[in-house]
XYZ file of C-alpha atoms in Angstrom:
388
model
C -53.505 12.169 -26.106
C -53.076 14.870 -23.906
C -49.457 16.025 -22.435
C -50.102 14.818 -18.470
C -50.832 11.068 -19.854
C -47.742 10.867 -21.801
C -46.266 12.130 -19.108
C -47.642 9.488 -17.026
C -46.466 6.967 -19.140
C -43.082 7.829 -19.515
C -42.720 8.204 -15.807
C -44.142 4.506 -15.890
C -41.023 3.121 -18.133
C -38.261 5.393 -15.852
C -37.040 2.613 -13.571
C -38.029 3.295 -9.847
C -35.017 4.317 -6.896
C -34.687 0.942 -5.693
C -34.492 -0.654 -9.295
C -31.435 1.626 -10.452
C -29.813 0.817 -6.720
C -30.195 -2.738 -7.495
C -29.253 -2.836 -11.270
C -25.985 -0.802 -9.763
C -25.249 -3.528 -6.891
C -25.706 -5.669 -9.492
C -23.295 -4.440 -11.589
C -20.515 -4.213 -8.992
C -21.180 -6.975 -7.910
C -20.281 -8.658 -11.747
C -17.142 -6.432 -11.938
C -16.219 -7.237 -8.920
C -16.372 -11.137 -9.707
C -14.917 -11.092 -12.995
C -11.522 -9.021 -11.696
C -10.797 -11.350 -9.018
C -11.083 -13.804 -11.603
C -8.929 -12.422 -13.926
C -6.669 -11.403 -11.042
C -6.399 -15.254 -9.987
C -5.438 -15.767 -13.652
C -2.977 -13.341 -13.984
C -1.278 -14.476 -10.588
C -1.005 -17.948 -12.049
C 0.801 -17.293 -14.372
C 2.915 -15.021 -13.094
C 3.436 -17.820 -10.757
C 4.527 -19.942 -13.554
C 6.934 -17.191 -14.640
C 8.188 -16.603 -11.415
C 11.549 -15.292 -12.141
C 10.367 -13.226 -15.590
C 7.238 -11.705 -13.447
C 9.367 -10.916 -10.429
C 11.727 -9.039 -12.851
C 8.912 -7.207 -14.369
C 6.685 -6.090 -11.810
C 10.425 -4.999 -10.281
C 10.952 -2.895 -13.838
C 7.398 -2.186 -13.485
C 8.153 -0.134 -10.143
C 10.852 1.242 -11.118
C 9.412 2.832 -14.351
C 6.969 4.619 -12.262
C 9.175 5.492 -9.915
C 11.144 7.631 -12.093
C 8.570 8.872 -14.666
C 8.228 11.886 -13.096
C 11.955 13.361 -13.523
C 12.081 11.430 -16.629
C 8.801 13.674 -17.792
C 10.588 17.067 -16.636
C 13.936 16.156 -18.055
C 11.975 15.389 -21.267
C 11.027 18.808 -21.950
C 14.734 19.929 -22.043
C 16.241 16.583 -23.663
C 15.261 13.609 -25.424
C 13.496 10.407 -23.416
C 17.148 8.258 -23.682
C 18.985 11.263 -22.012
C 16.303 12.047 -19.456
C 16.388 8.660 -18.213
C 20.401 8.071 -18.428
C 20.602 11.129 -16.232
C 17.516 9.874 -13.736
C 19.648 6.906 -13.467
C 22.904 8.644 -12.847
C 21.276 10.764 -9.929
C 19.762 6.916 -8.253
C 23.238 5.302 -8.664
C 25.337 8.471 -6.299
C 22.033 8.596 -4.044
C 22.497 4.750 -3.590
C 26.107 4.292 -3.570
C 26.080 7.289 -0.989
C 23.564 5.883 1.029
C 25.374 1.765 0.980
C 28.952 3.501 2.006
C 27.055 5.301 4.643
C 24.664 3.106 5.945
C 25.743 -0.451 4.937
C 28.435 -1.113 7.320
C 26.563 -0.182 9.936
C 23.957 -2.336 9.412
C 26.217 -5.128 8.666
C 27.626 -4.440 11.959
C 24.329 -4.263 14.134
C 22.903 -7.255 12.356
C 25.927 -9.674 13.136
C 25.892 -8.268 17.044
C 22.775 -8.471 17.269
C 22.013 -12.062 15.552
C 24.914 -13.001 18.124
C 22.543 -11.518 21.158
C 19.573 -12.467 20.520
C 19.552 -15.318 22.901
C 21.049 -13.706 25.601
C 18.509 -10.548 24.958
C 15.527 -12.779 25.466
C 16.319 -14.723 28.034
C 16.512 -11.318 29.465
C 13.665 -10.229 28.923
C 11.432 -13.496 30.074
C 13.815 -12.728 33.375
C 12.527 -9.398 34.046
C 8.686 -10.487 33.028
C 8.932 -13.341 35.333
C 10.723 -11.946 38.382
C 10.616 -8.377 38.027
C 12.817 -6.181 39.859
C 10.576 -3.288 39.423
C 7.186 -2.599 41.427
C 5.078 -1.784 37.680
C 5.776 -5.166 36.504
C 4.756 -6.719 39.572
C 1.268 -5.488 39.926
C 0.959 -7.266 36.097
C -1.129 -10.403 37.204
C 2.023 -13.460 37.219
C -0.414 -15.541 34.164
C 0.085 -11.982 31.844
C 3.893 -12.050 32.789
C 4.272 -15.189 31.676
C 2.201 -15.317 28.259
C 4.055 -11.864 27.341
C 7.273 -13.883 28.371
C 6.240 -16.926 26.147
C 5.632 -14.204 23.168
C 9.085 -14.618 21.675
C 9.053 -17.976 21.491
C 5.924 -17.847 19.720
C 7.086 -15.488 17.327
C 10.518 -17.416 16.273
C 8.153 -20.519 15.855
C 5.747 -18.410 13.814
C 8.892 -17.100 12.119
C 10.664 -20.724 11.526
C 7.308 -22.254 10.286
C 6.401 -19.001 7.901
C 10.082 -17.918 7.016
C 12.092 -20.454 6.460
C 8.920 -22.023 4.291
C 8.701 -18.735 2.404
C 12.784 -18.578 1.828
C 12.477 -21.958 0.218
C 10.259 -21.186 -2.525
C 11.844 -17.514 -2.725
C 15.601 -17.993 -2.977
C 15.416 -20.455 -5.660
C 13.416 -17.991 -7.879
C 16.102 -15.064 -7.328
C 18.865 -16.965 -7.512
C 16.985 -19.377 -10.848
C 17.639 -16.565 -13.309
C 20.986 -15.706 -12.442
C 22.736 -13.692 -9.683
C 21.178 -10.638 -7.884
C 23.621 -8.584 -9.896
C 22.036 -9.682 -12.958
C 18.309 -8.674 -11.408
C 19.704 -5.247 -10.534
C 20.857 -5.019 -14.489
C 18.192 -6.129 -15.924
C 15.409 -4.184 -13.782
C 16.607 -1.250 -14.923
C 16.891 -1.911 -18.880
C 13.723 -3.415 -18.482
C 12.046 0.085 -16.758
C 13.677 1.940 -19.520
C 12.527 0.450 -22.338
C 9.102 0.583 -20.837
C 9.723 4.221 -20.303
C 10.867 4.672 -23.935
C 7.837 2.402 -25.561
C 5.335 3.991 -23.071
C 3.528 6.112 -25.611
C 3.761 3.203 -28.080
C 1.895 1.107 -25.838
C -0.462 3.969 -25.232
C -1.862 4.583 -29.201
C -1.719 0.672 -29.523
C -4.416 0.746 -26.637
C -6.397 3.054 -27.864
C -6.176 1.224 -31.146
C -8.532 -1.784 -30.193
C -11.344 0.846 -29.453
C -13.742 2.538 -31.810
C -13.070 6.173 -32.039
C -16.131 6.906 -29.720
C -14.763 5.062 -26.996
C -11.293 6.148 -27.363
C -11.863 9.125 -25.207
C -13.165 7.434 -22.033
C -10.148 4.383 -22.362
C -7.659 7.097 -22.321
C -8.929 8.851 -19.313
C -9.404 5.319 -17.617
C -5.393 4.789 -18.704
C -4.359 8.020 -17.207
C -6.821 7.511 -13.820
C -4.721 3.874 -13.332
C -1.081 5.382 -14.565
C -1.895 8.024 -11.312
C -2.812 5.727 -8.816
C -0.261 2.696 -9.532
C 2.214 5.828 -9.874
C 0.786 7.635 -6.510
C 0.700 4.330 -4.549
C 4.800 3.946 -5.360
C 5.614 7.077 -4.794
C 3.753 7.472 -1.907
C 4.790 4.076 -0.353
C 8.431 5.392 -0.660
C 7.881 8.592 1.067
C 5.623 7.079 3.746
C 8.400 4.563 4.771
C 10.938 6.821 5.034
C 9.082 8.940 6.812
C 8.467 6.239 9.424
C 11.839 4.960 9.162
C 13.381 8.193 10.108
C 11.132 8.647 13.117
C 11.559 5.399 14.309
C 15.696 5.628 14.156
C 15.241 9.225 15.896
C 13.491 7.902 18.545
C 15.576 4.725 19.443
C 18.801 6.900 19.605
C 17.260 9.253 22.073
C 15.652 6.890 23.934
C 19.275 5.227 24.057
C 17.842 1.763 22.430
C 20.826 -0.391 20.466
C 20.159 -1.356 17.170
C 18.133 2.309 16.333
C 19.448 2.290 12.860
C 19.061 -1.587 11.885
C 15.566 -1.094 13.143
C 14.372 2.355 11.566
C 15.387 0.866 8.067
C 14.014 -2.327 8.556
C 10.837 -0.956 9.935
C 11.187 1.760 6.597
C 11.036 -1.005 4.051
C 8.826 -3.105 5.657
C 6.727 -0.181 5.682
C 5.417 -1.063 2.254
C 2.952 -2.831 3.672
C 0.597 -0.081 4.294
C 0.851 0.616 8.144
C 3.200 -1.844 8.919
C 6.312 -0.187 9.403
C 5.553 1.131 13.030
C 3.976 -1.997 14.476
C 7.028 -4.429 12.542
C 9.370 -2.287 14.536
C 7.714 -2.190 18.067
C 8.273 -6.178 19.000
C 11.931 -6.308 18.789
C 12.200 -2.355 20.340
C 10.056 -2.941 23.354
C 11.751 -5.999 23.998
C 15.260 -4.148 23.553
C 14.088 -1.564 25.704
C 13.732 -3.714 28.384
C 16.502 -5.754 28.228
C 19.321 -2.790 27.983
C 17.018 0.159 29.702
C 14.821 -1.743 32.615
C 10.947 -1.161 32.807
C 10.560 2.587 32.419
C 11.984 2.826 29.460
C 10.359 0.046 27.710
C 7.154 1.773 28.560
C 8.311 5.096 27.191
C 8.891 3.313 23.865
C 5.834 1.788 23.947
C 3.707 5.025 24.294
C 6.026 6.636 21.669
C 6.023 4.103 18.586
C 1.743 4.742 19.736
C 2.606 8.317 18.838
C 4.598 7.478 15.598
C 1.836 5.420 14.569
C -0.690 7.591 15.096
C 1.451 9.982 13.255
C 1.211 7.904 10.313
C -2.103 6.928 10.191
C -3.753 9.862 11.060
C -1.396 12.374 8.827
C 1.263 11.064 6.657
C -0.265 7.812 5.556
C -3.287 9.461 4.808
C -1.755 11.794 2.810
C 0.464 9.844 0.771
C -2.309 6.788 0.097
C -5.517 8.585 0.486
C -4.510 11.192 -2.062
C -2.743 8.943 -4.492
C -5.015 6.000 -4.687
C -8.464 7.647 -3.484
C -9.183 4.566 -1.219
C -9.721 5.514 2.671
C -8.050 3.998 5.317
C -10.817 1.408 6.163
C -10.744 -0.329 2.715
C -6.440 -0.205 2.573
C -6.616 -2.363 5.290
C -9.264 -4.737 3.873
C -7.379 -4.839 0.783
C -4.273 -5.992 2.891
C -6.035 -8.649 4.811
C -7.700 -10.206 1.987
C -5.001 -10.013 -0.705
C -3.018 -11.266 2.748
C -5.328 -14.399 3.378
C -5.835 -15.246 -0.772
C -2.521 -15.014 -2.054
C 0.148 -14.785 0.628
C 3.204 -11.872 0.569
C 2.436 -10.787 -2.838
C -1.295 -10.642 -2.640
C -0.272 -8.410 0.939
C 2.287 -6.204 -1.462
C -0.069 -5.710 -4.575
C -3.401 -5.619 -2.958
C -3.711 -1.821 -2.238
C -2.763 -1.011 -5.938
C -5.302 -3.335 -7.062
C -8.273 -2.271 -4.844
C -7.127 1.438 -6.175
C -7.400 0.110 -10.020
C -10.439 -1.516 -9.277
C -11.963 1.670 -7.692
C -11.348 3.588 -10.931
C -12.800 0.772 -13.435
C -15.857 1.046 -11.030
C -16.204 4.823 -10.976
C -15.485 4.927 -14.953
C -17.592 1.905 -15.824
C -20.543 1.816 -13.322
C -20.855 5.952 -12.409
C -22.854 6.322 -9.413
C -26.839 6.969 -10.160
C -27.066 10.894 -9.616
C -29.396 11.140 -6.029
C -33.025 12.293 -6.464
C -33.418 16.082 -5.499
C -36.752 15.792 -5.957
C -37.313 13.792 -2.768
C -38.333 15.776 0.336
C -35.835 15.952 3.214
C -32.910 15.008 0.824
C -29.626 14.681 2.825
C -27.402 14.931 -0.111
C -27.722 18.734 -0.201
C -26.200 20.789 2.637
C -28.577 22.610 4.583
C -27.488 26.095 3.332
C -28.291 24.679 0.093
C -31.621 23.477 0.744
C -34.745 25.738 -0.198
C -36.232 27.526 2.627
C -39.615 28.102 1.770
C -41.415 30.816 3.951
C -44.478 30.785 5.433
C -46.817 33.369 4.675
């Protein structure tokens, strides 16, 4: 048999293009099915732990919150020190920040929970008989569905709310006291700090040798981007916090501080922060300010939140979890829509851990670069073959 024939037949057994595409939709397709199954799983019971997994994924946080000063400390003193002295630093930073901040919160809340009514009848006031020649060229069936919009939102709020406060205070306050959650949380983190490595060679342990290097670089790929999306989540929504509070006090809104750290935390929710905040500003704005500056507040929280999804959100996700903007968002919608306000909290972490088991367990079929006209190469790269 002559070299071109086996040739020939060996080209005969190499799946085709379309076969490998296939067998790799395929593929993702099964991974894809069996971690939303296991995820379902592992929310049950969590949900049958409620208090325990609250207190853990809390820990959880926590632990990679701090693992990178505990990780620098280390090299100069042992783990226990590192994180007594990461601890230390969080306990001034937060009783600095609650003697600062606290009482002034505490203050706007209770004025503000006592002018709420006042503020929106208000503001249904101005949308219905406006004083002011731009609101009156709004067509008089827009002023009043924007002046229904509050209502709307407290029954939203009373129906959603109050049903998620019943099944959520009795968990927090089940264990014990909310004292004994901020006790425990940390223990918890730092024994998961100090058994981390533990953990680590008992993973690696169920694998054959072979295999042990690609688990361990699967390990540290999910350690980064559970770690990154923390991290970054912090950053982003205090980022967004801060610009939000800046630009309430000099647009002389009330309530700039309540709102910035409100609209900081909420920020968790990827995105969220900015668009939490702008409701209850707007409406402010146009209850204390008049028409102009409503509208000035409405163009600017446009220019925060452009801000953070065109620079620092991208930045601090895109980075840390590898996932692009469009598929954060589907993440949030559908871990929204399946599993309520945790699925809306864990979902980007999870679509990030379930982008690295894809990459490391179903790699990408390398493109053809034998085809003609193949777009995968940049054009500088391509051959240019010259005509005689």
């Amino acid at each position: 048999m002559n070299e071109p024939d086996v040739l020939r037949r060996l080209r005969r057994r190499l799946p085709s293009r379309a076969e490998r595409r296939v067998t790799f939709g395929l593929k993702v397709l099964a991974l894809i099915a069996v971690a939303i199954y296991l995820l379902i799983d592992v929310l049950n019971f969590f949900g049958a732990i409620r208090t325990t997994g609250l207190l853990v994924v809390g820990a959880l946080f926590l632990a990679y919150l701090v693992y990178p000063l505990v990780r620098r400390l280390n090299a100069h003193l042992p783990v226990i020190w590192s994180i007594v002295v990461v601890y230390l630093f969080i306990a001034l930073i937060l009783a600095f920040g609650i003697t600062l901040v606290a009482p002034q919160i505490g203050t706007d809340l209770n004025s503000f929970g006592h002018a709420f009514p006042g503020l929106m009848q208000k503001f249904q006031h101005e949308l219905v008989t406006p004083g002011n020649s731009l609101l009156a060229r709004i067509p008089l069936d827009d002023r009043l569905y924007l002046a229904n919009l509050p209502s709307q939102f407290n029954t939203l709020a009373q129906q959603y709310g109050l049903d998620t406060l019943q099944k959520g205070l009795p968990v927090l306050l089940s264990a014990a006291s909310l004292g004994a959650a901020f006790v425990i949380i940390p223990i918890l983190a730092a024994y998961m700090l100090l058994d981390a490595s533990n953990v680590r060679r008992q993973i690696l342990g169920l694998f054959p040798p072979r295999r042990r290097e690609k688990v361990e670089t699967i390990i540290d790929e999910l350690d980064g981007v559970i770690g990154g999306f923390i991290r970054g989540q912090l950053i982003d929504g205090a980022i967004v916090g801060a610009m939000i509070f800046v630009m309430l006090l000099a647009t002389h809104v009330p309530y700039a501080l309540l709102i910035g750290v409100a609209a900081g935390i909420l920020n968790f929710i990827p995105y969220a922060g900015a668009v939490i905040g702008f409701v209850p500003s707007v409406i402010l704005a146009l209850a204390y300010n008049g028409p102009g500056n409503a509208l000035l507040v409405a163009l600017l929280f446009a220019v925060i939140q452009q801000i953070d999804g065109n620079f620092v959100a991208p930045k601090v996700l895109k980075d840390n979890v590898g996932l692009s903007p469009l598929y954060i968002i589907l993440a949030i919608l559908i871990g929204s829509e399946l599993f309520g306000l945790i699925g809306t909290f864990l979902a980007v972490p999870i679509a990030a851990m379930m982008r690295v088991l894809r990459e490391q367990l179903l790699p990408m079929p390398a493109p053809r670069s034998d085809l003609p006209g193949d777009l995968t190469k940049k054009p500088r790269d391509r051959e240019i073959v010259k005509t005689p």
